[in-house]
Coordinates of C-alpha atoms in Angstrom, one line a residue:
Chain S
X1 CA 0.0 0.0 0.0
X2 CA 1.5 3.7 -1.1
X3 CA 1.2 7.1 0.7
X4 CA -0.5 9.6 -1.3
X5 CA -0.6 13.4 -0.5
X6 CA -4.2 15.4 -0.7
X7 CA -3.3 19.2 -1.8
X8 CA -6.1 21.3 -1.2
X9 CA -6.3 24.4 -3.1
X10 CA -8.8 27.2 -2.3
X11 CA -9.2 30.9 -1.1
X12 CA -8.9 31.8 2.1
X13 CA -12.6 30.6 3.9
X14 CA -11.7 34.3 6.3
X15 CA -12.4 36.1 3.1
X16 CA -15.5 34.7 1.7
X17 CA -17.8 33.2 4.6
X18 CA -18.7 33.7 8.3
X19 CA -17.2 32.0 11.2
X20 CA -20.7 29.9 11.3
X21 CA -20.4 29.0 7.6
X22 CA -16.3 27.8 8.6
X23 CA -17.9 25.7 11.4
X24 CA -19.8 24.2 9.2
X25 CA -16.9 23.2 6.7
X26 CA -14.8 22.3 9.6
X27 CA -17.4 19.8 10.4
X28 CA -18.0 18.5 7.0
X29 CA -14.2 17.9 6.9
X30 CA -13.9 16.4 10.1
X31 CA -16.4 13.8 8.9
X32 CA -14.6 13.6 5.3
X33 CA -11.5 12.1 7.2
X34 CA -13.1 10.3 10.0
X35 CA -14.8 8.3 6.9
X36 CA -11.3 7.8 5.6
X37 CA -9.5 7.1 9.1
X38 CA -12.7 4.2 9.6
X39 CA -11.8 2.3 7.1
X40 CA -7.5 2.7 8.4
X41 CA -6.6 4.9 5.3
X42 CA -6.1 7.6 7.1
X43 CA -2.0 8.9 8.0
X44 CA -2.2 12.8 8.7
X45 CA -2.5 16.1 7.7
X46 CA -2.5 19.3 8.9
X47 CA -5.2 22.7 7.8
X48 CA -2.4 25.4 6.6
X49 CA -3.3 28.7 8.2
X50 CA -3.4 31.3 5.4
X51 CA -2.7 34.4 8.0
X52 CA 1.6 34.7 8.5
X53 CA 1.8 33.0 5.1
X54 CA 5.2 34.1 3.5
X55 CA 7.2 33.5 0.4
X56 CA 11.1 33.4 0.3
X57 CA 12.4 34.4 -3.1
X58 CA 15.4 33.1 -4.9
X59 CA 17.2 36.0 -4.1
X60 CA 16.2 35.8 -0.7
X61 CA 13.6 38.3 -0.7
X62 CA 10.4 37.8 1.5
X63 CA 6.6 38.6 0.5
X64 CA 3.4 38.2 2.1
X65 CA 1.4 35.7 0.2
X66 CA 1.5 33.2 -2.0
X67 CA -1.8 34.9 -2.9
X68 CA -1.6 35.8 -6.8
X69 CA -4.2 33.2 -8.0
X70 CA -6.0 33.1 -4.9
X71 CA -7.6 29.7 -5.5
X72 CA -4.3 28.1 -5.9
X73 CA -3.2 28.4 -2.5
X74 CA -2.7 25.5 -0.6
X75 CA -4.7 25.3 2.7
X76 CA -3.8 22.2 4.4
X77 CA -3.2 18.6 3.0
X78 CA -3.8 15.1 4.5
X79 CA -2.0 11.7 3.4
X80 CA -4.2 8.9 2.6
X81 CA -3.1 5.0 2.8
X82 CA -4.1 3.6 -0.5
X83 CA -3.9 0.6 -3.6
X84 CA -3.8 3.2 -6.4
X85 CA -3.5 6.7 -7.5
X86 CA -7.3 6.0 -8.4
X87 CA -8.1 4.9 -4.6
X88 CA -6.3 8.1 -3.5
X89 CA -8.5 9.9 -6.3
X90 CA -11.5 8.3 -5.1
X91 CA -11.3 9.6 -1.2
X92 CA -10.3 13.0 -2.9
X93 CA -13.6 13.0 -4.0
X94 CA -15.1 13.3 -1.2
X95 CA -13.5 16.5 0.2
X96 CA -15.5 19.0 1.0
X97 CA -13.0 22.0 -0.4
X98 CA -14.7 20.8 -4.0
X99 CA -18.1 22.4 -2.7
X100 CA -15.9 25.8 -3.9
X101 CA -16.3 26.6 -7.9
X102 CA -12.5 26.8 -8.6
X103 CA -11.0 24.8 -5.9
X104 CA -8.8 21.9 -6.5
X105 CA -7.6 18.7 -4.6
X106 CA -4.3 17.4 -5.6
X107 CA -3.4 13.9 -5.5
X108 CA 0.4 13.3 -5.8
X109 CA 1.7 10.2 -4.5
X110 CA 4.8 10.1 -1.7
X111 CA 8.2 8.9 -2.5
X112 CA 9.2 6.0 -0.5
X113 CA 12.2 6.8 2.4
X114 CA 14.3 5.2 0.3
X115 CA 14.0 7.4 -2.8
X116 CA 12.0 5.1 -5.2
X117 CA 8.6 5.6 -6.5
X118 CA 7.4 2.5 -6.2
Chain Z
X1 CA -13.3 -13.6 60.8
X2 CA -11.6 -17.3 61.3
X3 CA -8.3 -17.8 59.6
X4 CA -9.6 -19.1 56.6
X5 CA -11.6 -16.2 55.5
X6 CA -8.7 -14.2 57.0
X7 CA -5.6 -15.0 55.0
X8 CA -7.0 -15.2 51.6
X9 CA -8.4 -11.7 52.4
X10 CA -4.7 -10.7 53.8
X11 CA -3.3 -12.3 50.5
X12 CA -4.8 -10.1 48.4
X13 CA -4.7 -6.8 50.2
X14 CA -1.0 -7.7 51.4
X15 CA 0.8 -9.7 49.2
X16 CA 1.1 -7.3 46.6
X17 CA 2.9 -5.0 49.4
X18 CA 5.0 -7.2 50.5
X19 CA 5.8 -8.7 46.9
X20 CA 6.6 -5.1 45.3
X21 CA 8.8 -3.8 48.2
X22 CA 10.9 -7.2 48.3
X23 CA 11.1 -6.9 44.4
X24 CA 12.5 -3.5 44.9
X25 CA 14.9 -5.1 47.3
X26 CA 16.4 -8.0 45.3
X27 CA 16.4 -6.2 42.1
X28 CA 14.7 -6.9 38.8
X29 CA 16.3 -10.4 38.2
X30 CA 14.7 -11.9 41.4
X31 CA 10.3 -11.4 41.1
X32 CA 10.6 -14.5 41.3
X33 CA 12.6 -14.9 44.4
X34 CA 10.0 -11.8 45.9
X35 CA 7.2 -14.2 44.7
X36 CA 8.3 -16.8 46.6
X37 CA 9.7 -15.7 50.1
X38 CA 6.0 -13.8 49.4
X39 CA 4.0 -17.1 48.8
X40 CA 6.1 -19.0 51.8
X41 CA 5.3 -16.0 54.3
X42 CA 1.1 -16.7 53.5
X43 CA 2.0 -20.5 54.0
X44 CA 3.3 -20.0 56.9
X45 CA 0.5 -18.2 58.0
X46 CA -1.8 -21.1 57.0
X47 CA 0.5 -23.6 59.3
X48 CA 0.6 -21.3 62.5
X49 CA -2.6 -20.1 63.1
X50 CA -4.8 -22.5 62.9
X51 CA -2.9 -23.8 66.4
X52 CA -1.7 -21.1 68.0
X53 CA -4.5 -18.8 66.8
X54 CA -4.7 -15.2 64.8
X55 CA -1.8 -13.2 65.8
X56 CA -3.1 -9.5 67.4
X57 CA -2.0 -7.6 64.5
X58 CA -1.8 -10.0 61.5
X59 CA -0.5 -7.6 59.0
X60 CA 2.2 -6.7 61.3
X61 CA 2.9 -10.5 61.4
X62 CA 3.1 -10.9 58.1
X63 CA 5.2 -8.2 57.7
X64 CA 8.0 -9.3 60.0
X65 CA 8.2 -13.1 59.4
X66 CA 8.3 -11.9 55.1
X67 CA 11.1 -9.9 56.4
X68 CA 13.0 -12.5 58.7
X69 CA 12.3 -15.2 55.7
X70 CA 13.8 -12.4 53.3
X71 CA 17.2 -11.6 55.4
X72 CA 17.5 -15.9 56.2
X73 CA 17.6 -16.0 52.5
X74 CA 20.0 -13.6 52.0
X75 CA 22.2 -14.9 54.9
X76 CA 21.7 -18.4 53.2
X77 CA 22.1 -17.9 49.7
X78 CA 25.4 -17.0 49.1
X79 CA 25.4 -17.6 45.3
X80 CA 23.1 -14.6 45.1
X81 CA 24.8 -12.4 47.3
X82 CA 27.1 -11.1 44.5
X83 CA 24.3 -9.9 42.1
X84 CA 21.9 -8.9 45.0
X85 CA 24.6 -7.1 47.3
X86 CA 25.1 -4.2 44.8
X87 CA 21.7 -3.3 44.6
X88 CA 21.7 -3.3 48.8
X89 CA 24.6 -1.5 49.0
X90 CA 23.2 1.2 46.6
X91 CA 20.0 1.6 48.8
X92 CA 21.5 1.3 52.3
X93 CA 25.3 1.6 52.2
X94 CA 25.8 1.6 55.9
X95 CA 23.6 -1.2 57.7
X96 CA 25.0 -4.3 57.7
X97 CA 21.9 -6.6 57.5
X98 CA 19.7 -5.1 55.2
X99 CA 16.7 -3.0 56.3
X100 CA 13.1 -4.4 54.9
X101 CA 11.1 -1.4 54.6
X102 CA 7.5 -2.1 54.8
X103 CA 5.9 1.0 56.0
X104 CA 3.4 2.5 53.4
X105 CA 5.5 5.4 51.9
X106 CA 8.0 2.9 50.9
X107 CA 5.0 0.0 49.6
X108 CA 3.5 3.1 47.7
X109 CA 7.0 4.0 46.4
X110 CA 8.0 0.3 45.5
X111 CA 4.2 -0.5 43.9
X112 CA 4.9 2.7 42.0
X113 CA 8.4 1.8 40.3
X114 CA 7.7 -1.6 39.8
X115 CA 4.5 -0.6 37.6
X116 CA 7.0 1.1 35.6
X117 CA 9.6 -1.4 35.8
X118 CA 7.1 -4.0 34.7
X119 CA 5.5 -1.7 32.0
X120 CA 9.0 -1.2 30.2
X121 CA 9.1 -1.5 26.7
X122 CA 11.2 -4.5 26.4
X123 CA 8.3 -6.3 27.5
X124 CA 5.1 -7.6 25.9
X125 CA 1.8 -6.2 26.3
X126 CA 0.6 -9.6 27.5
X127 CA 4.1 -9.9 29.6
X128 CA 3.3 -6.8 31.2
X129 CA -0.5 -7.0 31.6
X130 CA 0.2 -10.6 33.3
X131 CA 2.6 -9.3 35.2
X132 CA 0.9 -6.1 37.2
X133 CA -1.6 -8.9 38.1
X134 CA 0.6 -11.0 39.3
X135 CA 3.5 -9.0 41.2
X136 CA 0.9 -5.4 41.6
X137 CA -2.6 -6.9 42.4
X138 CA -1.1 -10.2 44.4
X139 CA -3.7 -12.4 42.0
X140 CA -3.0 -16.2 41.7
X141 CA -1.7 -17.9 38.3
X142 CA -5.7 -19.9 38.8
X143 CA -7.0 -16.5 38.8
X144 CA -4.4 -14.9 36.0
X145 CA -6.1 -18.1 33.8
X146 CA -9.3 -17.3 34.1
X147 CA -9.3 -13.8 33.2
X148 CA -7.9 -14.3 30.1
X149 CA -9.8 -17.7 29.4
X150 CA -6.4 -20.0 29.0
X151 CA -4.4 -22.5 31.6
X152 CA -1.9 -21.9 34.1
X153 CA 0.5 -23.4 32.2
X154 CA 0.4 -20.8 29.2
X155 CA 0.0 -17.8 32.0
X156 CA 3.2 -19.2 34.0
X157 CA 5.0 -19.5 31.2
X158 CA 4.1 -15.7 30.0
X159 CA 5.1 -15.0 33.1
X160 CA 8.6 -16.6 33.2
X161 CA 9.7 -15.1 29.6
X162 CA 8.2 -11.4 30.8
X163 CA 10.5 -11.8 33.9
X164 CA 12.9 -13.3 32.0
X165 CA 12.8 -10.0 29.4
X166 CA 13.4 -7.8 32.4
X167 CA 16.3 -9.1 33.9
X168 CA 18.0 -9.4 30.4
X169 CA 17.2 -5.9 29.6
X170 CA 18.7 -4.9 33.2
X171 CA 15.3 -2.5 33.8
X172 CA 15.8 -0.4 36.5
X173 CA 13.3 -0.6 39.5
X174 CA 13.0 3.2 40.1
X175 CA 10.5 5.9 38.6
X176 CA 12.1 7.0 35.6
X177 CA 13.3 11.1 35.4
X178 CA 10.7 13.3 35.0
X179 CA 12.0 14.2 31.4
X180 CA 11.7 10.6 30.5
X181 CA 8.0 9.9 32.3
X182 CA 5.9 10.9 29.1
X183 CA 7.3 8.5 26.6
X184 CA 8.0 5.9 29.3
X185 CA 3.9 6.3 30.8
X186 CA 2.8 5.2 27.6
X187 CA 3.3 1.6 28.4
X188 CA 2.3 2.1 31.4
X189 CA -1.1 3.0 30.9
X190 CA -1.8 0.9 27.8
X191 CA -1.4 -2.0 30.5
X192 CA -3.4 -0.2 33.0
X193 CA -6.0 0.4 30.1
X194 CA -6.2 -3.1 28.6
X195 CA -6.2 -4.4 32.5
X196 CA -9.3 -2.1 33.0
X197 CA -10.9 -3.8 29.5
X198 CA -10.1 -7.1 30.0
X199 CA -12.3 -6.9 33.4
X200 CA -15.2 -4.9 31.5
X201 CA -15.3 -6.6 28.2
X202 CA -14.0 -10.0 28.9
X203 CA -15.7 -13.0 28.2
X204 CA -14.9 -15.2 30.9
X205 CA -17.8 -15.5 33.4
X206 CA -16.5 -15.3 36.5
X207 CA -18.2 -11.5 37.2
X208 CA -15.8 -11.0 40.6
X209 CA -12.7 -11.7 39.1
X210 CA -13.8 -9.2 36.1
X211 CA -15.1 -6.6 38.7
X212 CA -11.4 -7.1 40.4
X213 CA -9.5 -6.3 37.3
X214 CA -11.2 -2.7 36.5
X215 CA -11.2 -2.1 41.0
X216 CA -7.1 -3.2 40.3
X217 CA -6.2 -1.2 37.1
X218 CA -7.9 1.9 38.9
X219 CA -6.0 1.5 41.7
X220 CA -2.7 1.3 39.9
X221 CA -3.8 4.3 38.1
X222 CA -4.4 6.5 41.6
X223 CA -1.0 5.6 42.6
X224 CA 0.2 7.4 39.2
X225 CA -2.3 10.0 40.0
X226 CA -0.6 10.6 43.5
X227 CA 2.6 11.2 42.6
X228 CA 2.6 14.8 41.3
X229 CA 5.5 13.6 38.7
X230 CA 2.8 11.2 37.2
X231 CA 0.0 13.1 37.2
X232 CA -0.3 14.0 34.2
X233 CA -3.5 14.7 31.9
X234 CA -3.4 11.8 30.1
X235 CA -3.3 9.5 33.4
X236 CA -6.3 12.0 34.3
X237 CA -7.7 11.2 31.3
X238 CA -7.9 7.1 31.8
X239 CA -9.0 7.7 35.7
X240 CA -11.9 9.8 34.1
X241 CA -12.8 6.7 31.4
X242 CA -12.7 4.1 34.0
X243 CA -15.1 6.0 36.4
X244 CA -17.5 6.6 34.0
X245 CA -17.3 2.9 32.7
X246 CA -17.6 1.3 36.6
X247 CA -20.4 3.9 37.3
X248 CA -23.0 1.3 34.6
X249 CA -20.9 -2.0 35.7
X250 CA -23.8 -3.1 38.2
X251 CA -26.5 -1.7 35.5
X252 CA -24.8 -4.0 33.0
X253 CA -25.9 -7.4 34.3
X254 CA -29.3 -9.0 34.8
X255 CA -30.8 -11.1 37.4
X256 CA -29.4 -13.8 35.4
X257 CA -26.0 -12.5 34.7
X258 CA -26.7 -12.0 31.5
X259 CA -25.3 -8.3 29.7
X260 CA -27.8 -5.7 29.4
X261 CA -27.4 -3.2 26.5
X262 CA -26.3 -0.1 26.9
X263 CA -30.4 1.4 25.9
X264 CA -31.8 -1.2 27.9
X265 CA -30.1 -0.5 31.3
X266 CA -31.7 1.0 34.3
X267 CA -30.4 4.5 34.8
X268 CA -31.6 3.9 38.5
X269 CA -28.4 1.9 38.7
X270 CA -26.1 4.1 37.5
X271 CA -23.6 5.1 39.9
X272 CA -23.6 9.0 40.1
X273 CA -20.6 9.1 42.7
X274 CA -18.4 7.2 39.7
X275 CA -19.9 9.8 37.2
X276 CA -18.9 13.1 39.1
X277 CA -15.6 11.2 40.0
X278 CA -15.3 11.2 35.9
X279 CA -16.2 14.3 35.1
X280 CA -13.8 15.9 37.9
X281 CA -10.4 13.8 36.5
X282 CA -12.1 14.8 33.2
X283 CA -11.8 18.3 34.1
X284 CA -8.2 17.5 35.4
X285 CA -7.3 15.6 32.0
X286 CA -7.8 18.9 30.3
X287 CA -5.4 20.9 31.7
X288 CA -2.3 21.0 29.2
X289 CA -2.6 21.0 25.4
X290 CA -2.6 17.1 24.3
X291 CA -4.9 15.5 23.4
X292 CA -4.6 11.6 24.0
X293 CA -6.9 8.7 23.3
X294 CA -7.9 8.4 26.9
X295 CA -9.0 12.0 26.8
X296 CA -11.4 11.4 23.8
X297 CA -12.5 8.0 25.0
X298 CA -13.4 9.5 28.6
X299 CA -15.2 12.6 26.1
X300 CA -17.4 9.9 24.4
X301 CA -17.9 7.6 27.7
X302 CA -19.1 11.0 29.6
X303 CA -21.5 11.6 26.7
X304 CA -22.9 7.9 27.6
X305 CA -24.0 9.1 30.7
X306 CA -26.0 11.3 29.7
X307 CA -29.1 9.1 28.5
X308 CA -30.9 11.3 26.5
X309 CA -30.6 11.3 22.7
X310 CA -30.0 14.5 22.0
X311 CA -28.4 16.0 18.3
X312 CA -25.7 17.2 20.7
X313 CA -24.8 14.5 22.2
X314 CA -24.5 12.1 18.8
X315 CA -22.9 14.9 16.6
X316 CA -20.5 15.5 19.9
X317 CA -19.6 11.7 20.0
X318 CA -19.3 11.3 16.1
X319 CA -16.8 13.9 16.2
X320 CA -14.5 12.6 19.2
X321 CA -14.8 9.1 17.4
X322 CA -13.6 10.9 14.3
X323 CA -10.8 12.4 16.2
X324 CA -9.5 9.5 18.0
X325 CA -9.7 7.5 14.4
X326 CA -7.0 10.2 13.3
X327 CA -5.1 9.5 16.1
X328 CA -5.1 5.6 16.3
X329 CA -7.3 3.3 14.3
X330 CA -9.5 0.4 15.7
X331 CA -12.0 -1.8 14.7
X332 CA -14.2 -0.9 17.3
X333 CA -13.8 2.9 17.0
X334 CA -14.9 2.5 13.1
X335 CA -18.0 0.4 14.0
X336 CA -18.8 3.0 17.1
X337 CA -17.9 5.9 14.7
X338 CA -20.6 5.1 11.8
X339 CA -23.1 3.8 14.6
X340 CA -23.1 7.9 15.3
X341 CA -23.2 8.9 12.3
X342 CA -26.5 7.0 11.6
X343 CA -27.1 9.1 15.0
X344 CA -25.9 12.3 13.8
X345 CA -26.8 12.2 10.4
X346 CA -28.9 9.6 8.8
X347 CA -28.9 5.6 8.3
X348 CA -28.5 6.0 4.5
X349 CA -25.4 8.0 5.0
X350 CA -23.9 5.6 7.5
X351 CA -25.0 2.5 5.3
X352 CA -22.5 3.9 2.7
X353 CA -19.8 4.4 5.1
X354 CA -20.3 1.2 6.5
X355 CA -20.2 -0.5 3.7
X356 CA -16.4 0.4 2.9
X357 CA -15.2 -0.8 6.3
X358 CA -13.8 -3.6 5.4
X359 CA -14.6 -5.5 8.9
X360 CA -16.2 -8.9 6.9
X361 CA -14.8 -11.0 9.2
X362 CA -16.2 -9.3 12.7
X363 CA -19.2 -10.3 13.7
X364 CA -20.0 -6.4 15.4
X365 CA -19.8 -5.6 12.1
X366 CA -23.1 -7.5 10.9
X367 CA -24.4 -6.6 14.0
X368 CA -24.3 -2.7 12.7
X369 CA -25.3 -3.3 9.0
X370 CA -28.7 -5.4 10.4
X371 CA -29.1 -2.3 12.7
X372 CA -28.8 0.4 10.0
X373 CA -30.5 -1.4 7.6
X374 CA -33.4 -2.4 10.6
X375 CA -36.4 -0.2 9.4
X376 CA -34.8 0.5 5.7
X377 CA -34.8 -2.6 4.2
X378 CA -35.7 -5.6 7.1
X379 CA -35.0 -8.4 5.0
X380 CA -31.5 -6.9 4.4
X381 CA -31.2 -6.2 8.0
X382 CA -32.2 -9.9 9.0
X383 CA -29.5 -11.2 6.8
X384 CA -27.1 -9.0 8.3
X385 CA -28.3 -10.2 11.7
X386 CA -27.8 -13.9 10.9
X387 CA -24.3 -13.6 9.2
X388 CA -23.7 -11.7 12.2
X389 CA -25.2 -14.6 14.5
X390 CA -22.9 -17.3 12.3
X391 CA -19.7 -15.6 13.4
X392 CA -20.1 -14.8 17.2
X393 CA -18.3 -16.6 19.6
X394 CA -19.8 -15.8 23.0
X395 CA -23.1 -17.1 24.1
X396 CA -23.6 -13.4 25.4
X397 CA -23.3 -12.1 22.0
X398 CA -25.5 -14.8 20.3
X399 CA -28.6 -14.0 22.6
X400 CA -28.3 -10.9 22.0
X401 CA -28.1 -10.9 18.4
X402 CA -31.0 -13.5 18.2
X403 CA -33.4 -10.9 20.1
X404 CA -32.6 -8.5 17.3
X405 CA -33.6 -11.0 15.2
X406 CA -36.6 -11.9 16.7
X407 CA -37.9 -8.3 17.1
X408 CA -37.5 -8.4 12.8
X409 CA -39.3 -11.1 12.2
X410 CA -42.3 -10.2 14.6
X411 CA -45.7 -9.7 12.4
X412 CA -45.8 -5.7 12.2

């Protein structure tokens, strides 16, 4: 069984909806990954706070951001247990970032300790 | 009291003193020369008193002849005096004959860093569940067997190989530094916590020897909680789950001995003492910013307390079950997870979820499809109930499933 990453990308929830409507989504994701962590597929992830985001340049300099597409920015990620890419594609379904015209989920799969990608 | 309701009841209130503070003593290489001088000292009890009659103070009798039978060894035995004189020496470098300390700080000290001793991780679970009954609640190998439905042969050896692990590993009878107690009070209270479980879910039937293990495992956990470097949230946490479990443990039997589901049971019975007990070390637990299992598992078993079936209290229990899924997977967690989402939510919703748990071979598993499906689609649910009937193993489990089934198959 492989390790696969789940990349959300979406605007900042702060922006667009009230702290009611975030509750909500909160929920809804909560459930999303208890479904995944009850059948054992479940092996962490983390909601990436878009306030104090900051982006260090090649030539070392630092902006605020990474918001130029601002439904490209990564908001947090979990890591799935899965057969296949389509497995992993199949829980991605299920997130409840896709509710949000625009917003992507990213399946990429993890590279084994020892460096091969199988 | 005669002599021989007397000394069993000493045995078990004293011989786990006297065992742990002459363990201490001899070092982690002799339980099994503690076990002994331990065992002999309640013999000869039974020899003595019958004809000269109960000493005045019989603790204080035991006490002294387990500590003349202890120095007579080590006077005797001069093949261990090597290995056993440096752990003297370290611990009272200036008597001569060694000093036997049985007064209660030094039993609460010794029962305390032999838990953790015992619990090390060079151990097995089993070693070290078997183990804390043996050396930390003074029970018999008999007793030891029936708990976990096997002989005394397959629980004496478990016992020799755990003891055998600790004096290869060279644990250290002592509480381990304060910087090292989190990691090393994991094992710890996994023991304690599968100690509590095996008296509230097992399937043997002796009910006092069941009631005994969760009593012993929250006894061993008060010790933690008394030492202020062990009392930590997480051990706060477990205290909290155990209390609210042993507040429904007399609600949980029938006239007949038989289990009584959780929606069936009497509230009348609960006990409320154990239940503010729970919600008091629950309070304690969340002091600090982790989060363990025991602090979720007490969250849900406090919820069960509350009778009612409110929308808060399912779509509050669904979301501690999802939590502690993140944070360690279990059968029983999944099953109890989509039972509350059927709760929460609806059946339909959990009948999906259900159906990719992958738990074919678990008969609880059944159990919760015929449930969900109970009401939906009956025939469905019947067949669920059946398959689920086919793979229990308990006769507790089987009655209860075929009730389910009966209630189906009643004309509406």
């Amino acid at each position: 069984m492989d390790e696969f990453i789940l990349i959300f990308r979406h605007q900042d929830g702060n922006k667009v909806a009230s702290p009611e409507q975030i509750q909500v989504w909160m929920k809804q994701t909560m459930d999303w990954i208890g479904g995944i962590a009850a059948q054992n597929k479940f092996a962490g992830g983390n909601g990436l706070p878009f306030d104090e985001a900051r982006v260090v340049h090649h030539n070392r300099v630092v902006t605020n951001g990474p918001f130029g597409e601002i439904k490209e920015t990564i908001g947090g990620y979990i890591i799935v247990k899965a057969d296949s890419v389509e497995e992993a594609v199949e829980f991605a379904k299920g997130c409840p970032v896709l509710q949000g015209e625009g917003n992507t989920v990213e399946v990429r799969r993890i590279a084994k300790s020892d460096g091969t990608n199988s | 009291m005669d002599h021989r309701e007397l000394i069993p009841h000493l045995f078990r209130t004293e011989a786990r003193k006297i065992a742990a503070v002459l363990s201490k003593l001899f070092g982690i290489g002799n339980i099994g020369l503690a076990e002994d001088i331990t065992g002999d000292t309640f013999l000869a009890a039974f020899e003595t008193w019958p004809y000269k009659g109960i000493p005045e103070n019989p603790t204080a009798w035991l006490y002294t002849v387990a500590k003349n039978k202890a120095r007579n060894y080590l006077k005797r035995h001069h093949l261990f005096i090597n290995t056993i004189q440096k752990t003297i020496q370290s611990s009272v470098p200036t008597s001569e004959e060694p000093e036997i300390d049985l007064s209660e700080k030094n039993i609460t000290d010794s029962q305390l860093q032999m838990l953790f001793a015992i619990c090390h991780p060079c151990n097995t679970t089993e070693g070290q569940v078997g183990l804390a009954l043996r050396i930390l609640c003074g029970f018999g190998i008999e007793e030891i067997a029936t708990a976990f439905l096997t002989n005394k042969e397959t629980i004496n050896k478990r016992l020799l190989r755990a003891k055998e692990r600790l004096r290869a590993a060279r644990v250290a009878i002592e509480l381990p530094p304060d910087k090292e107690i989190p990691d090393r009070l994991d094992s710890v209270l996994t023991t304690l916590y599968l100690l509590f479980n095996e008296g509230y879910y097992s399937e043997s039937r002796d009910s006092i020897i069941r009631e005994e293990l969760c009593l012993e495992a929250m006894r061993l956990t008060y010790l933690l909680l008394e030492n202020s470097s062990t009392n930590l949230p997480a051990v706060n946490g477990l205290m909290s789950l155990m209390c609210f479990h042993t507040s429904r443990l007399p609600a949980r039997k029938d006239k007949n001995g038989e289990l009584v589901l959780y929606r069936d049971q009497d509230e009348a019975l609960w006990n409320l003492d154990l239940i503010s007990q729970g919600a008091f070390f629950l309070r304690a637990a969340s002091q600090g910013d982790q989060i363990s299992k025991y602090h979720l598992e007490a969250a849900i078993a406090f919820w069960h307390t509350q009778k009612d079936d409110t929308a808060e209290k399912w779509e509050s229990i669904l979301q501690l079950y999802n939590r502690l899924l993140q944070l360690e997977y279990s059968p029983i967690a999944a099953l109890n997870r989509t039972f509350a989402l059927a709760k929460a939510r609806t059946k339909e919703e959990a009948i999906v979820e259900a159906e990719e748990l992958n738990l074919t071979g678990n008969h609880f598993y059944f159990a919760l499809l015929g449930e969900l499906y109970t009401e939906i689609d009956d025939e469905k649910a019947l067949r669920h109930f059946s398959t689920a009937f086919t793979l229990a193993k308990t006769q507790a489990d089987k009655s209860t499933i075929q009730r389910k089934m009966e209630g189906l198959q009643k004309p509406p």
